[in-house]
Amino acid sequence: MSRLDGFRVRAYARTMLALLLVATCSPAPAGQPHDLGVSNGTTLPVTIAVNGTALRTIQPQTEDTILVKDLPPLPWAVEARTSTGRTLLALSVRAGDVWETTGPDGSHELNGDATRVDLSCGRLDMWSGPPLLGPAPGPGKPGDC
């Protein structure tokens, strides 16, 4: 093997190693829509509407998941509405917003869209992807329910 051939082999090996590292270390957003989660910690029944269409009512002090198969194609304009039609919370979910990936060390990275409101009658959360964590619910404002 000539000196030039050895150089080419090493350069090829370095290039392949770099490509392998980039491919395994970079998040690879799946682009697949995830379910829509709702946690209704309020005293109100809340109707979930997606792209203007009411899908279901979530009863007070309950959680529910709306499966992807029951949702329209992305993007989603999600609203949580009172029985009188007042919007309590709104969430936008676009293609590429929600993804998960596994790193070479087995660690998981998650990304999603979520929103929350603390009302005087309880907390309301909506999410696609990982749910929101803490803090403890706030007091809200009198008359916001």
PDB file of C-alpha atoms in Angstrom:
ATOM      1  CA  MET A   1       0.000   0.000   0.000  1.00  0.00           C
ATOM      2  CA  SER A   2       1.454   3.340  -1.010  1.00  0.00           C
ATOM      3  CA  ARG A   3       1.620   6.307   1.289  1.00  0.00           C
ATOM      4  CA  LEU A   4      -1.175   8.038  -0.675  1.00  0.00           C
ATOM      5  CA  ASP A   5      -3.448   4.988  -0.406  1.00  0.00           C
ATOM      6  CA  GLY A   6      -2.894   4.872   3.376  1.00  0.00           C
ATOM      7  CA  PHE A   7      -3.801   8.549   3.626  1.00  0.00           C
ATOM      8  CA  ARG A   8      -7.009   7.989   1.640  1.00  0.00           C
ATOM      9  CA  VAL A   9      -8.040   5.049   3.838  1.00  0.00           C
ATOM     10  CA  ARG A  10      -7.478   7.075   7.028  1.00  0.00           C
ATOM     11  CA  ALA A  11      -9.349  10.080   5.603  1.00  0.00           C
ATOM     12  CA  TYR A  12     -12.247   7.831   4.578  1.00  0.00           C
ATOM     13  CA  ALA A  13     -12.328   6.224   8.035  1.00  0.00           C
ATOM     14  CA  ARG A  14     -12.330   9.642   9.760  1.00  0.00           C
ATOM     15  CA  THR A  15     -15.142  10.851   7.505  1.00  0.00           C
ATOM     16  CA  MET A  16     -17.253   7.773   8.193  1.00  0.00           C
ATOM     17  CA  LEU A  17     -16.663   8.095  11.952  1.00  0.00           C
ATOM     18  CA  ALA A  18     -17.698  11.760  11.875  1.00  0.00           C
ATOM     19  CA  LEU A  19     -20.868  10.924   9.937  1.00  0.00           C
ATOM     20  CA  LEU A  20     -21.701   8.140  12.383  1.00  0.00           C
ATOM     21  CA  LEU A  21     -21.241  10.470  15.374  1.00  0.00           C
ATOM     22  CA  VAL A  22     -23.405  13.177  13.819  1.00  0.00           C
ATOM     23  CA  ALA A  23     -26.139  10.675  12.971  1.00  0.00           C
ATOM     24  CA  THR A  24     -26.256   9.149  16.457  1.00  0.00           C
ATOM     25  CA  CYS A  25     -25.852  12.329  18.508  1.00  0.00           C
ATOM     26  CA  SER A  26     -28.227  14.667  16.722  1.00  0.00           C
ATOM     27  CA  PRO A  27     -31.890  14.740  17.676  1.00  0.00           C
ATOM     28  CA  ALA A  28     -33.929  13.207  14.928  1.00  0.00           C
ATOM     29  CA  PRO A  29     -37.346  14.767  15.245  1.00  0.00           C
ATOM     30  CA  ALA A  30     -39.842  12.128  14.287  1.00  0.00           C
ATOM     31  CA  GLY A  31     -42.372  14.656  13.061  1.00  0.00           C
ATOM     32  CA  GLN A  32     -45.094  12.264  14.130  1.00  0.00           C
ATOM     33  CA  PRO A  33     -47.968  13.859  16.006  1.00  0.00           C
ATOM     34  CA  HIS A  34     -48.460  12.770  19.598  1.00  0.00           C
ATOM     35  CA  ASP A  35     -51.641  12.450  21.635  1.00  0.00           C
ATOM     36  CA  LEU A  36     -53.185  15.526  23.230  1.00  0.00           C
ATOM     37  CA  GLY A  37     -53.343  15.436  27.028  1.00  0.00           C
ATOM     38  CA  VAL A  38     -55.644  17.487  29.245  1.00  0.00           C
ATOM     39  CA  SER A  39     -55.619  17.759  33.027  1.00  0.00           C
ATOM     40  CA  ASN A  40     -58.705  19.574  34.288  1.00  0.00           C
ATOM     41  CA  GLY A  41     -58.127  20.367  37.946  1.00  0.00           C
ATOM     42  CA  THR A  42     -60.874  22.992  37.906  1.00  0.00           C
ATOM     43  CA  THR A  43     -64.465  22.792  39.108  1.00  0.00           C
ATOM     44  CA  LEU A  44     -65.702  23.416  35.543  1.00  0.00           C
ATOM     45  CA  PRO A  45     -66.457  20.994  32.713  1.00  0.00           C
ATOM     46  CA  VAL A  46     -64.115  22.040  29.886  1.00  0.00           C
ATOM     47  CA  THR A  47     -64.740  21.377  26.188  1.00  0.00           C
ATOM     48  CA  ILE A  48     -61.671  20.755  24.035  1.00  0.00           C
ATOM     49  CA  ALA A  49     -61.889  22.137  20.501  1.00  0.00           C
ATOM     50  CA  VAL A  50     -59.267  21.477  17.824  1.00  0.00           C
ATOM     51  CA  ASN A  51     -59.210  23.647  14.708  1.00  0.00           C
ATOM     52  CA  GLY A  52     -62.634  24.993  15.665  1.00  0.00           C
ATOM     53  CA  THR A  53     -64.326  21.607  16.157  1.00  0.00           C
ATOM     54  CA  ALA A  54     -65.410  20.548  19.649  1.00  0.00           C
ATOM     55  CA  LEU A  55     -64.065  17.036  20.289  1.00  0.00           C
ATOM     56  CA  ARG A  56     -64.998  16.200  23.870  1.00  0.00           C
ATOM     57  CA  THR A  57     -65.777  17.584  27.288  1.00  0.00           C
ATOM     58  CA  ILE A  58     -63.376  16.916  30.145  1.00  0.00           C
ATOM     59  CA  GLN A  59     -65.153  16.733  33.485  1.00  0.00           C
ATOM     60  CA  PRO A  60     -63.878  18.615  36.566  1.00  0.00           C
ATOM     61  CA  GLN A  61     -60.999  17.073  38.514  1.00  0.00           C
ATOM     62  CA  THR A  62     -60.160  14.552  35.756  1.00  0.00           C
ATOM     63  CA  GLU A  63     -57.478  13.920  33.142  1.00  0.00           C
ATOM     64  CA  ASP A  64     -58.040  12.663  29.619  1.00  0.00           C
ATOM     65  CA  THR A  65     -56.019  11.845  26.528  1.00  0.00           C
ATOM     66  CA  ILE A  66     -57.272  12.505  23.020  1.00  0.00           C
ATOM     67  CA  LEU A  67     -55.547   9.993  20.764  1.00  0.00           C
ATOM     68  CA  VAL A  68     -53.854  11.042  17.528  1.00  0.00           C
ATOM     69  CA  LYS A  69     -56.299   8.882  15.560  1.00  0.00           C
ATOM     70  CA  ASP A  70     -59.151  11.078  16.867  1.00  0.00           C
ATOM     71  CA  LEU A  71     -57.431  14.344  15.896  1.00  0.00           C
ATOM     72  CA  PRO A  72     -57.208  16.130  12.531  1.00  0.00           C
ATOM     73  CA  PRO A  73     -53.871  16.438  10.708  1.00  0.00           C
ATOM     74  CA  LEU A  74     -51.391  18.988  12.072  1.00  0.00           C
ATOM     75  CA  PRO A  75     -51.292  21.917  12.677  1.00  0.00           C
ATOM     76  CA  TRP A  76     -53.652  22.039  15.651  1.00  0.00           C
ATOM     77  CA  ALA A  77     -55.194  25.136  17.182  1.00  0.00           C
ATOM     78  CA  VAL A  78     -56.452  23.746  20.496  1.00  0.00           C
ATOM     79  CA  GLU A  79     -58.799  25.576  22.849  1.00  0.00           C
ATOM     80  CA  ALA A  80     -60.219  24.669  26.244  1.00  0.00           C
ATOM     81  CA  ARG A  81     -63.641  26.326  26.557  1.00  0.00           C
ATOM     82  CA  THR A  82     -66.222  26.741  29.291  1.00  0.00           C
ATOM     83  CA  SER A  83     -69.835  25.674  28.759  1.00  0.00           C
ATOM     84  CA  THR A  84     -70.581  29.274  27.720  1.00  0.00           C
ATOM     85  CA  GLY A  85     -67.866  29.138  25.032  1.00  0.00           C
ATOM     86  CA  ARG A  86     -65.281  31.308  26.810  1.00  0.00           C
ATOM     87  CA  THR A  87     -61.721  30.236  25.993  1.00  0.00           C
ATOM     88  CA  LEU A  88     -59.728  29.455  29.136  1.00  0.00           C
ATOM     89  CA  LEU A  89     -56.591  28.179  27.442  1.00  0.00           C
ATOM     90  CA  ALA A  90     -55.181  27.947  23.899  1.00  0.00           C
ATOM     91  CA  LEU A  91     -52.362  25.818  22.482  1.00  0.00           C
ATOM     92  CA  SER A  92     -50.742  25.611  19.035  1.00  0.00           C
ATOM     93  CA  VAL A  93     -49.097  22.389  17.851  1.00  0.00           C
ATOM     94  CA  ARG A  94     -47.243  22.381  14.526  1.00  0.00           C
ATOM     95  CA  ALA A  95     -45.417  19.645  12.644  1.00  0.00           C
ATOM     96  CA  GLY A  96     -41.953  19.173  14.140  1.00  0.00           C
ATOM     97  CA  ASP A  97     -42.854  20.712  17.529  1.00  0.00           C
ATOM     98  CA  VAL A  98     -43.245  17.369  19.285  1.00  0.00           C
ATOM     99  CA  TRP A  99     -40.449  14.823  19.092  1.00  0.00           C
ATOM    100  CA  GLU A 100     -38.365  12.393  21.058  1.00  0.00           C
ATOM    101  CA  THR A 101     -34.958  10.888  20.472  1.00  0.00           C
ATOM    102  CA  THR A 102     -32.611   8.451  22.172  1.00  0.00           C
ATOM    103  CA  GLY A 103     -28.944   9.351  22.565  1.00  0.00           C
ATOM    104  CA  PRO A 104     -26.068   6.915  22.090  1.00  0.00           C
ATOM    105  CA  ASP A 105     -25.880   6.507  25.894  1.00  0.00           C
ATOM    106  CA  GLY A 106     -29.554   5.488  26.057  1.00  0.00           C
ATOM    107  CA  SER A 107     -30.749   8.840  27.418  1.00  0.00           C
ATOM    108  CA  HIS A 108     -34.055  10.195  26.135  1.00  0.00           C
ATOM    109  CA  GLU A 109     -34.726  13.738  25.021  1.00  0.00           C
ATOM    110  CA  LEU A 110     -38.332  14.898  24.696  1.00  0.00           C
ATOM    111  CA  ASN A 111     -39.801  18.074  23.275  1.00  0.00           C
ATOM    112  CA  GLY A 112     -43.405  19.153  23.052  1.00  0.00           C
ATOM    113  CA  ASP A 113     -45.940  21.922  23.313  1.00  0.00           C
ATOM    114  CA  ALA A 114     -47.802  22.644  26.520  1.00  0.00           C
ATOM    115  CA  THR A 115     -49.707  25.389  28.281  1.00  0.00           C
ATOM    116  CA  ARG A 116     -51.221  25.962  31.698  1.00  0.00           C
ATOM    117  CA  VAL A 117     -53.511  28.352  33.507  1.00  0.00           C
ATOM    118  CA  ASP A 118     -54.112  28.646  37.243  1.00  0.00           C
ATOM    119  CA  LEU A 119     -57.663  29.814  37.928  1.00  0.00           C
ATOM    120  CA  SER A 120     -59.413  30.524  41.210  1.00  0.00           C
ATOM    121  CA  CYS A 121     -61.338  27.264  40.639  1.00  0.00           C
ATOM    122  CA  GLY A 122     -58.245  25.130  39.897  1.00  0.00           C
ATOM    123  CA  ARG A 123     -55.485  24.404  37.385  1.00  0.00           C
ATOM    124  CA  LEU A 124     -55.928  23.492  33.713  1.00  0.00           C
ATOM    125  CA  ASP A 125     -53.082  21.944  31.662  1.00  0.00           C
ATOM    126  CA  MET A 126     -52.952  20.894  27.983  1.00  0.00           C
ATOM    127  CA  TRP A 127     -50.000  19.250  26.244  1.00  0.00           C
ATOM    128  CA  SER A 128     -48.757  17.225  23.318  1.00  0.00           C
ATOM    129  CA  GLY A 129     -45.520  15.431  24.101  1.00  0.00           C
ATOM    130  CA  PRO A 130     -44.258  15.465  27.682  1.00  0.00           C
ATOM    131  CA  PRO A 131     -46.636  16.952  30.288  1.00  0.00           C
ATOM    132  CA  LEU A 132     -45.820  20.043  32.320  1.00  0.00           C
ATOM    133  CA  LEU A 133     -44.240  19.615  35.740  1.00  0.00           C
ATOM    134  CA  GLY A 134     -44.585  21.843  38.884  1.00  0.00           C
ATOM    135  CA  PRO A 135     -44.917  24.322  40.466  1.00  0.00           C
ATOM    136  CA  ALA A 136     -47.846  23.974  42.843  1.00  0.00           C
ATOM    137  CA  PRO A 137     -51.064  25.582  41.567  1.00  0.00           C
ATOM    138  CA  GLY A 138     -51.418  29.316  42.102  1.00  0.00           C
ATOM    139  CA  PRO A 139     -54.488  31.082  43.499  1.00  0.00           C
ATOM    140  CA  GLY A 140     -55.848  32.514  40.229  1.00  0.00           C
ATOM    141  CA  LYS A 141     -57.893  35.718  40.269  1.00  0.00           C
ATOM    142  CA  PRO A 142     -61.395  36.147  41.681  1.00  0.00           C
ATOM    143  CA  GLY A 143     -64.001  35.880  38.918  1.00  0.00           C
ATOM    144  CA  ASP A 144     -61.725  34.121  36.412  1.00  0.00           C
ATOM    145  CA  CYS A 145     -63.875  30.986  36.403  1.00  0.00           C
TER     146      CYS A 145
END
